Amino acid sequence: TGLATGQRLVTIQEGPLYRTEGSHVTLWCKVSGYQGPAEQNFQWSIYLPSAPEREVQIVSTVDPSFPYAIYTQRVRGRGIFVERLQGDAVLLHITELQERDAGQYECHTPNTDERYFGSYSAKTDLSVIPDTLSASMAPQALTLMEGDAVQLTCEVSKSTAQHTHLSVGWYLLQGAGEHRAEEILTLSKDFVLKPGPSYEQRFLEGDVQLIKVGNTTYKLVIRGVKPADQGQLYCEATEWIEDPDKTWKDISRKQTERTSLAVVSQGRDLSVDIAATERSLSEGDTLQLSCVVRAPKSSSSRHFEVIWLLSDMEVARIDAHGVLIWEKGYKERAKLGQVRAFKPNNTVCVLTISEVGLEDKGTYQCSVSEMKTPGDLHSIQTNVSSGIQVNVKPIGSHTRLSVSTSTPRVTVGDALVLHCQVQGPPGPVSLRWWHLPPQQPGHRVLVATMEPDGTRSLGSAYQDGGARGSLRLEKESLGTFTLVIPSTLDEDDGGQYRCEATQWSRGRNWTGKGEAAVTVSSMGLSLHATLRSRAATVTYGQSFELFCQVDADYTLEGVPASVRWLFQPSPSTGPLHELVQVLPSGTVVWGRAQLHFQGKAQLSKADTSFRLHIHSALPAHEGTYQCEVEVWRRNILPLGQPAARTSSNAVGIKVMLPESNLQVATEDSSVEIASSNAAIECMIMFAQNNSQFAVTWYRLPLLADATPLQIVRASYSSIPEYGSEFSSAAQKSRFLSQRMSSNIFQLQILSADLGDEGRYYCVIEEWLWLVDGWYKVGEGTSGRTALKFKLPDRELRVERTNHSISAREGEEATLPCRLQGALLPGSRLSATWFQVKGSGRDSALLTLHHDGSLGYPQERLAGRLYLRRPSAGDCSLTLGSVERGDAGAYYCQLQEWQQQSDGKGWTLRALARSGYAQLATIPPESTVLSRICSSPPLLNFILYLPLVLILLLALAAFCWYCKFRK
């Protein structure tokens, strides 16, 4: 609804649909309103009830690798296929519907149009329901005279939960071409009786009837049978369900066993026909023979004696009076009820042998003698006979056992699927599966068993479900058993697998066995991933793709795998971060680097290649990409640790921004000032209308080549950021960046002095808003503007003597700078102290402006710098708490300023520079020795102390000597 002419429309069979397990199912799909070739392609997928959001691919008309692993074998074996009805219409066939086939089916048509317009897929629901229909009829061998009546009964039942109808029909098979069944009479699903073409007249005359008795019984009555009625008769029941499109669909069809009908024509000479319900039997089966005398219509008044013979030996006879006589070898069996003989009417004689043995095989004959007078053996009018060969085989001879596998060659971790087919007479079956390891000849390992009652057990080596998974031994259908080992451990799981089946029938059993060979190859752990891109450089807004190609020394089909995409934005600042990961289940997990990728990234997988498609590239997508791949062994749940992992090479993607047309004036110029303020201009010649601009101002010395100093940068949002040399409050207040108009930027220098002389230029950056932010697309550098002061003719007189000054660390040091002579009337003095740096650029320490304010270009020194008496012309600098790093050469620069006549500004009238003051720093006194050495009296005392001690000792010795003499 709502589709315009020429718009693609995919239509699928309307659901929900209900179909029985085991039936052949078709779903139609067609497309209209498309462009391109007349033959369109179709792809079928299913969404299972257990995972309604996950697409499971089934079959495609164009891609043989389209089916997922669970459907690959059925598609290859034509169990599932697509029939093309015409170029734009197909039928999906599922030849044997399974319970797991229930779900939502999607029919998709790949795009062949110039643009996406319309619907490209459609869905319908399919439910799989049990097949509960049954039809049965006891088999018989009937011989009737022409004109007799026949009545057959068929039991039909169903227990389907959905609302369904039944149709029951009777059919006749004649001759060898049993596929040419002729319809006799059918009760349709609409409860209407419909005769076959050959029985239409007899139905209208009431000679052919179908009568329903109760809920499940259907009787066929044919009056006045004819030779044309003889053959095999059977009943067929069909179950019907009404689909949403109001059409009725047969979902199950069952046929009964057959009844043999022989019709003897009237008017022929006496003859005998012998028939058996089954000519080939197994020990324990029941043999039923019918002997029919073909005689004129007046046969009811005639007398017949019947003799049964086996290989020309008499078994039993029934005389004309109906007396039964058994031969000696059959009397005991007759007493046990194992053999019976009787005449249901005058022209039919039946012989039944229950539980036949091998001795009961051979040629059976029915010999009929007609007697004019009952009991008068000499009054035989005629004698006719007929024979039939009956074969009795030992128990088990009808049973066949075959073993096969749908997985003859697998890789470690793959599943093994083995089938054991037991064909024979009905009866309970027990099963045993054995593994015959090739590395241990003669040894066998029990895998699993199934008892007749369905009880299953696993061998000791297979009871740990975590190793090989949960083994399954199932009875798929009558006589078909399937063993599934979900995951092979290693190569030792290869070799022969033997199925031993024991079947019981009529108190006897038969055992057969068969084997199937399986090869298990080692799953190598060699895994290699290669990442590539069709283009390493893309333009903003252009899409690009990255391909992660995985190579392994084993097939990756059906192997659980995950891919992790890593990304590091440019410029690289560390390790790569996770962008997105696709888990083996198909779940997509975004990582911390996904901010600019969600909604832009498309992930896909084809065979062993993973693809990352980025739509409309942004600058944020520029950087380094890498993929990491992990694989697990097949059919192991939960997955656990990966069997192998690898990382690809890194690939860099460059995103080119829109081309910038920015043009900046590049002509050099100069500005000469005599006053205290200066302005430097920077002009944009051409730029886009929607651009924003950032401007950065730099200064170079007038003559020397040196590294430019960044003064200030004003971002596109006008936020200033000062360079390290201009970050003090005094400098920030003097250097201001302003935008004067849409294309002119200006650097204002307030209270300029000679230290501000230099070459100034600006760098202008052009910024554009691109979807998710502002991006720099270009920049331009202006020409140099030389700032010079117009020096006055008059020169100040300043002391130019060079001084050498020593100061101990932690103490004060005074650096001299004195004006010699007087200032002009009304003029003011400004002074700036510099420290000479090895780089050739002197560093300003303190500035006294002509208005009396002090500025500290280096704020960290503000608390240590003092001027002595600037008002008296003494601008000496006192440096407090001297540090080791203060050592070096210093000088001061004095300037004389006079107010202009209009009173609006100040003009430089004179300037001068002092001589150099060389400051040397002395380490602080920190030891006793240093204190002694620095104190002459104490040092002299220590030097004469040994001499004093010697004199004292000599005096003491002399006193002791004198005392001793006394």
mmCIF file with all atom_site columns, N, CA, C and O in Angstrom, residues 288-317:
data_model
loop_
_atom_site.group_PDB
_atom_site.id
_atom_site.type_symbol
_atom_site.label_atom_id
_atom_site.label_alt_id
_atom_site.label_comp_id
_atom_site.label_asym_id
_atom_site.label_entity_id
_atom_site.label_seq_id
_atom_site.pdbx_PDB_ins_code
_atom_site.Cartn_x
_atom_site.Cartn_y
_atom_site.Cartn_z
_atom_site.occupancy
_atom_site.B_iso_or_equiv
_atom_site.pdbx_formal_charge
_atom_site.auth_seq_id
_atom_site.auth_comp_id
_atom_site.auth_asym_id
_atom_site.auth_atom_id
_atom_site.pdbx_PDB_model_num
ATOM 1   N N  . GLN A 1 288 ? -1.764  -66.871 4.616   1.00 0.00 ? 288 GLN A N  1
ATOM 2   C CA . GLN A 1 288 ? -3.181  -67.102 4.327   1.00 0.00 ? 288 GLN A CA 1
ATOM 3   C C  . GLN A 1 288 ? -3.333  -67.315 2.827   1.00 0.00 ? 288 GLN A C  1
ATOM 4   O O  . GLN A 1 288 ? -2.973  -66.467 2.030   1.00 0.00 ? 288 GLN A O  1
ATOM 5   N N  . LEU A 1 289 ? -3.878  -68.505 2.476   1.00 0.00 ? 289 LEU A N  1
ATOM 6   C CA . LEU A 1 289 ? -4.113  -68.878 1.081   1.00 0.00 ? 289 LEU A CA 1
ATOM 7   C C  . LEU A 1 289 ? -5.602  -68.978 0.837   1.00 0.00 ? 289 LEU A C  1
ATOM 8   O O  . LEU A 1 289 ? -6.355  -69.490 1.681   1.00 0.00 ? 289 LEU A O  1
ATOM 9   N N  . SER A 1 290 ? -6.029  -68.509 -0.320  1.00 0.00 ? 290 SER A N  1
ATOM 10  C CA . SER A 1 290 ? -7.447  -68.603 -0.702  1.00 0.00 ? 290 SER A CA 1
ATOM 11  C C  . SER A 1 290 ? -7.548  -69.382 -2.007  1.00 0.00 ? 290 SER A C  1
ATOM 12  O O  . SER A 1 290 ? -6.819  -69.085 -2.967  1.00 0.00 ? 290 SER A O  1
ATOM 13  N N  . CYS A 1 291 ? -8.428  -70.340 -2.024  1.00 0.00 ? 291 CYS A N  1
ATOM 14  C CA . CYS A 1 291 ? -8.688  -71.152 -3.222  1.00 0.00 ? 291 CYS A CA 1
ATOM 15  C C  . CYS A 1 291 ? -10.112 -70.868 -3.665  1.00 0.00 ? 291 CYS A C  1
ATOM 16  O O  . CYS A 1 291 ? -11.069 -71.088 -2.916  1.00 0.00 ? 291 CYS A O  1
ATOM 17  N N  . VAL A 1 292 ? -10.248 -70.339 -4.855  1.00 0.00 ? 292 VAL A N  1
ATOM 18  C CA . VAL A 1 292 ? -11.560 -69.912 -5.355  1.00 0.00 ? 292 VAL A CA 1
ATOM 19  C C  . VAL A 1 292 ? -11.932 -70.769 -6.556  1.00 0.00 ? 292 VAL A C  1
ATOM 20  O O  . VAL A 1 292 ? -11.143 -70.902 -7.509  1.00 0.00 ? 292 VAL A O  1
ATOM 21  N N  . VAL A 1 293 ? -13.100 -71.342 -6.472  1.00 0.00 ? 293 VAL A N  1
ATOM 22  C CA . VAL A 1 293 ? -13.620 -72.166 -7.571  1.00 0.00 ? 293 VAL A CA 1
ATOM 23  C C  . VAL A 1 293 ? -14.436 -71.266 -8.474  1.00 0.00 ? 293 VAL A C  1
ATOM 24  O O  . VAL A 1 293 ? -15.358 -70.582 -8.020  1.00 0.00 ? 293 VAL A O  1
ATOM 25  N N  . ARG A 1 294 ? -14.049 -71.217 -9.717  1.00 0.00 ? 294 ARG A N  1
ATOM 26  C CA . ARG A 1 294 ? -14.791 -70.445 -10.704 1.00 0.00 ? 294 ARG A CA 1
ATOM 27  C C  . ARG A 1 294 ? -15.800 -71.387 -11.372 1.00 0.00 ? 294 ARG A C  1
ATOM 28  O O  . ARG A 1 294 ? -15.422 -72.314 -12.075 1.00 0.00 ? 294 ARG A O  1
ATOM 29  N N  . ALA A 1 295 ? -17.081 -71.109 -11.137 1.00 0.00 ? 295 ALA A N  1
ATOM 30  C CA . ALA A 1 295 ? -18.145 -71.973 -11.653 1.00 0.00 ? 295 ALA A CA 1
ATOM 31  C C  . ALA A 1 295 ? -19.310 -71.102 -12.092 1.00 0.00 ? 295 ALA A C  1
ATOM 32  O O  . ALA A 1 295 ? -19.382 -69.918 -11.733 1.00 0.00 ? 295 ALA A O  1
ATOM 33  N N  . PRO A 1 296 ? -20.228 -71.637 -12.901 1.00 0.00 ? 296 PRO A N  1
ATOM 34  C CA . PRO A 1 296 ? -21.420 -70.870 -13.318 1.00 0.00 ? 296 PRO A CA 1
ATOM 35  C C  . PRO A 1 296 ? -22.211 -70.403 -12.111 1.00 0.00 ? 296 PRO A C  1
ATOM 36  O O  . PRO A 1 296 ? -21.966 -70.807 -10.981 1.00 0.00 ? 296 PRO A O  1
ATOM 37  N N  . LYS A 1 297 ? -23.143 -69.575 -12.380 1.00 0.00 ? 297 LYS A N  1
ATOM 38  C CA . LYS A 1 297 ? -23.905 -68.935 -11.329 1.00 0.00 ? 297 LYS A CA 1
ATOM 39  C C  . LYS A 1 297 ? -24.618 -69.932 -10.427 1.00 0.00 ? 297 LYS A C  1
ATOM 40  O O  . LYS A 1 297 ? -24.856 -69.690 -9.253  1.00 0.00 ? 297 LYS A O  1
ATOM 41  N N  . SER A 1 298 ? -24.974 -71.109 -10.973 1.00 0.00 ? 298 SER A N  1
ATOM 42  C CA . SER A 1 298 ? -25.699 -72.122 -10.189 1.00 0.00 ? 298 SER A CA 1
ATOM 43  C C  . SER A 1 298 ? -24.764 -72.950 -9.339  1.00 0.00 ? 298 SER A C  1
ATOM 44  O O  . SER A 1 298 ? -25.080 -74.059 -8.936  1.00 0.00 ? 298 SER A O  1
ATOM 45  N N  . SER A 1 299 ? -23.513 -72.357 -8.976  1.00 0.00 ? 299 SER A N  1
ATOM 46  C CA . SER A 1 299 ? -22.529 -73.138 -8.232  1.00 0.00 ? 299 SER A CA 1
ATOM 47  C C  . SER A 1 299 ? -22.985 -73.472 -6.830  1.00 0.00 ? 299 SER A C  1
ATOM 48  O O  . SER A 1 299 ? -22.477 -74.399 -6.210  1.00 0.00 ? 299 SER A O  1
ATOM 49  N N  . SER A 1 300 ? -23.988 -72.749 -6.288  1.00 0.00 ? 300 SER A N  1
ATOM 50  C CA . SER A 1 300 ? -24.417 -73.010 -4.923  1.00 0.00 ? 300 SER A CA 1
ATOM 51  C C  . SER A 1 300 ? -25.039 -74.400 -4.770  1.00 0.00 ? 300 SER A C  1
ATOM 52  O O  . SER A 1 300 ? -25.081 -74.953 -3.680  1.00 0.00 ? 300 SER A O  1
ATOM 53  N N  . SER A 1 301 ? -25.506 -74.992 -5.845  1.00 0.00 ? 301 SER A N  1
ATOM 54  C CA . SER A 1 301 ? -26.122 -76.322 -5.780  1.00 0.00 ? 301 SER A CA 1
ATOM 55  C C  . SER A 1 301 ? -25.171 -77.417 -6.212  1.00 0.00 ? 301 SER A C  1
ATOM 56  O O  . SER A 1 301 ? -25.569 -78.574 -6.320  1.00 0.00 ? 301 SER A O  1
ATOM 57  N N  . ARG A 1 302 ? -23.924 -77.047 -6.423  1.00 0.00 ? 302 ARG A N  1
ATOM 58  C CA . ARG A 1 302 ? -22.949 -78.037 -6.879  1.00 0.00 ? 302 ARG A CA 1
ATOM 59  C C  . ARG A 1 302 ? -22.072 -78.439 -5.706  1.00 0.00 ? 302 ARG A C  1
ATOM 60  O O  . ARG A 1 302 ? -22.017 -77.772 -4.685  1.00 0.00 ? 302 ARG A O  1
ATOM 61  N N  . HIS A 1 303 ? -21.332 -79.544 -5.851  1.00 0.00 ? 303 HIS A N  1
ATOM 62  C CA . HIS A 1 303 ? -20.584 -80.135 -4.748  1.00 0.00 ? 303 HIS A CA 1
ATOM 63  C C  . HIS A 1 303 ? -19.113 -80.187 -5.129  1.00 0.00 ? 303 HIS A C  1
ATOM 64  O O  . HIS A 1 303 ? -18.750 -80.753 -6.163  1.00 0.00 ? 303 HIS A O  1
ATOM 65  N N  . PHE A 1 304 ? -18.255 -79.600 -4.266  1.00 0.00 ? 304 PHE A N  1
ATOM 66  C CA . PHE A 1 304 ? -16.814 -79.557 -4.547  1.00 0.00 ? 304 PHE A CA 1
ATOM 67  C C  . PHE A 1 304 ? -16.023 -80.108 -3.347  1.00 0.00 ? 304 PHE A C  1
ATOM 68  O O  . PHE A 1 304 ? -16.360 -79.841 -2.191  1.00 0.00 ? 304 PHE A O  1
ATOM 69  N N  . GLU A 1 305 ? -15.002 -80.868 -3.671  1.00 0.00 ? 305 GLU A N  1
ATOM 70  C CA . GLU A 1 305 ? -14.057 -81.340 -2.660  1.00 0.00 ? 305 GLU A CA 1
ATOM 71  C C  . GLU A 1 305 ? -12.711 -80.629 -2.933  1.00 0.00 ? 305 GLU A C  1
ATOM 72  O O  . GLU A 1 305 ? -12.257 -80.607 -4.081  1.00 0.00 ? 305 GLU A O  1
ATOM 73  N N  . VAL A 1 306 ? -12.107 -80.075 -1.844  1.00 0.00 ? 306 VAL A N  1
ATOM 74  C CA . VAL A 1 306 ? -10.867 -79.292 -1.971  1.00 0.00 ? 306 VAL A CA 1
ATOM 75  C C  . VAL A 1 306 ? -9.749  -79.988 -1.209  1.00 0.00 ? 306 VAL A C  1
ATOM 76  O O  . VAL A 1 306 ? -9.927  -80.387 -0.048  1.00 0.00 ? 306 VAL A O  1
ATOM 77  N N  . ILE A 1 307 ? -8.600  -80.117 -1.891  1.00 0.00 ? 307 ILE A N  1
ATOM 78  C CA . ILE A 1 307 ? -7.422  -80.716 -1.264  1.00 0.00 ? 307 ILE A CA 1
ATOM 79  C C  . ILE A 1 307 ? -6.283  -79.696 -1.332  1.00 0.00 ? 307 ILE A C  1
ATOM 80  O O  . ILE A 1 307 ? -5.980  -79.151 -2.407  1.00 0.00 ? 307 ILE A O  1
ATOM 81  N N  . TRP A 1 308 ? -5.632  -79.439 -0.151  1.00 0.00 ? 308 TRP A N  1
ATOM 82  C CA . TRP A 1 308 ? -4.477  -78.564 -0.086  1.00 0.00 ? 308 TRP A CA 1
ATOM 83  C C  . TRP A 1 308 ? -3.209  -79.404 -0.077  1.00 0.00 ? 308 TRP A C  1
ATOM 84  O O  . TRP A 1 308 ? -3.075  -80.358 0.690   1.00 0.00 ? 308 TRP A O  1
ATOM 85  N N  . LEU A 1 309 ? -2.269  -79.063 -0.892  1.00 0.00 ? 309 LEU A N  1
ATOM 86  C CA . LEU A 1 309 ? -1.015  -79.794 -1.001  1.00 0.00 ? 309 LEU A CA 1
ATOM 87  C C  . LEU A 1 309 ? 0.151   -78.813 -0.885  1.00 0.00 ? 309 LEU A C  1
ATOM 88  O O  . LEU A 1 309 ? 0.075   -77.679 -1.337  1.00 0.00 ? 309 LEU A O  1
ATOM 89  N N  . LEU A 1 310 ? 1.278   -79.324 -0.283  1.00 0.00 ? 310 LEU A N  1
ATOM 90  C CA . LEU A 1 310 ? 2.523   -78.571 -0.206  1.00 0.00 ? 310 LEU A CA 1
ATOM 91  C C  . LEU A 1 310 ? 3.620   -79.415 -0.832  1.00 0.00 ? 310 LEU A C  1
ATOM 92  O O  . LEU A 1 310 ? 3.931   -80.510 -0.322  1.00 0.00 ? 310 LEU A O  1
ATOM 93  N N  . SER A 1 311 ? 4.133   -78.933 -1.933  1.00 0.00 ? 311 SER A N  1
ATOM 94  C CA . SER A 1 311 ? 5.176   -79.682 -2.664  1.00 0.00 ? 311 SER A CA 1
ATOM 95  C C  . SER A 1 311 ? 4.694   -81.108 -2.950  1.00 0.00 ? 311 SER A C  1
ATOM 96  O O  . SER A 1 311 ? 5.396   -82.087 -2.660  1.00 0.00 ? 311 SER A O  1
ATOM 97  N N  . ASP A 1 312 ? 3.439   -81.194 -3.429  1.00 0.00 ? 312 ASP A N  1
ATOM 98  C CA . ASP A 1 312 ? 2.797   -82.446 -3.833  1.00 0.00 ? 312 ASP A CA 1
ATOM 99  C C  . ASP A 1 312 ? 2.459   -83.368 -2.666  1.00 0.00 ? 312 ASP A C  1
ATOM 100 O O  . ASP A 1 312 ? 2.069   -84.530 -2.868  1.00 0.00 ? 312 ASP A O  1
ATOM 101 N N  . MET A 1 313 ? 2.645   -82.885 -1.449  1.00 0.00 ? 313 MET A N  1
ATOM 102 C CA . MET A 1 313 ? 2.273   -83.670 -0.267  1.00 0.00 ? 313 MET A CA 1
ATOM 103 C C  . MET A 1 313 ? 0.997   -83.069 0.309   1.00 0.00 ? 313 MET A C  1
ATOM 104 O O  . MET A 1 313 ? 0.904   -81.859 0.522   1.00 0.00 ? 313 MET A O  1
ATOM 105 N N  . GLU A 1 314 ? 0.015   -83.939 0.608   1.00 0.00 ? 314 GLU A N  1
ATOM 106 C CA . GLU A 1 314 ? -1.279  -83.473 1.071   1.00 0.00 ? 314 GLU A CA 1
ATOM 107 C C  . GLU A 1 314 ? -1.154  -82.877 2.455   1.00 0.00 ? 314 GLU A C  1
ATOM 108 O O  . GLU A 1 314 ? -0.495  -83.411 3.339   1.00 0.00 ? 314 GLU A O  1
ATOM 109 N N  . VAL A 1 315 ? -1.813  -81.757 2.630   1.00 0.00 ? 315 VAL A N  1
ATOM 110 C CA . VAL A 1 315 ? -1.851  -81.079 3.918   1.00 0.00 ? 315 VAL A CA 1
ATOM 111 C C  . VAL A 1 315 ? -3.205  -81.300 4.580   1.00 0.00 ? 315 VAL A C  1
ATOM 112 O O  . VAL A 1 315 ? -3.293  -81.716 5.740   1.00 0.00 ? 315 VAL A O  1
ATOM 113 N N  . ALA A 1 316 ? -4.271  -81.004 3.848   1.00 0.00 ? 316 ALA A N  1
ATOM 114 C CA . ALA A 1 316 ? -5.631  -81.145 4.394   1.00 0.00 ? 316 ALA A CA 1
ATOM 115 C C  . ALA A 1 316 ? -6.603  -81.224 3.234   1.00 0.00 ? 316 ALA A C  1
ATOM 116 O O  . ALA A 1 316 ? -6.281  -80.865 2.098   1.00 0.00 ? 316 ALA A O  1
ATOM 117 N N  . ARG A 1 317 ? -7.798  -81.791 3.579   1.00 0.00 ? 317 ARG A N  1
ATOM 118 C CA . ARG A 1 317 ? -8.850  -81.808 2.575   1.00 0.00 ? 317 ARG A CA 1
ATOM 119 C C  . ARG A 1 317 ? -10.172 -81.489 3.243   1.00 0.00 ? 317 ARG A C  1
ATOM 120 O O  . ARG A 1 317 ? -10.387 -81.785 4.415   1.00 0.00 ? 317 ARG A O  1
#
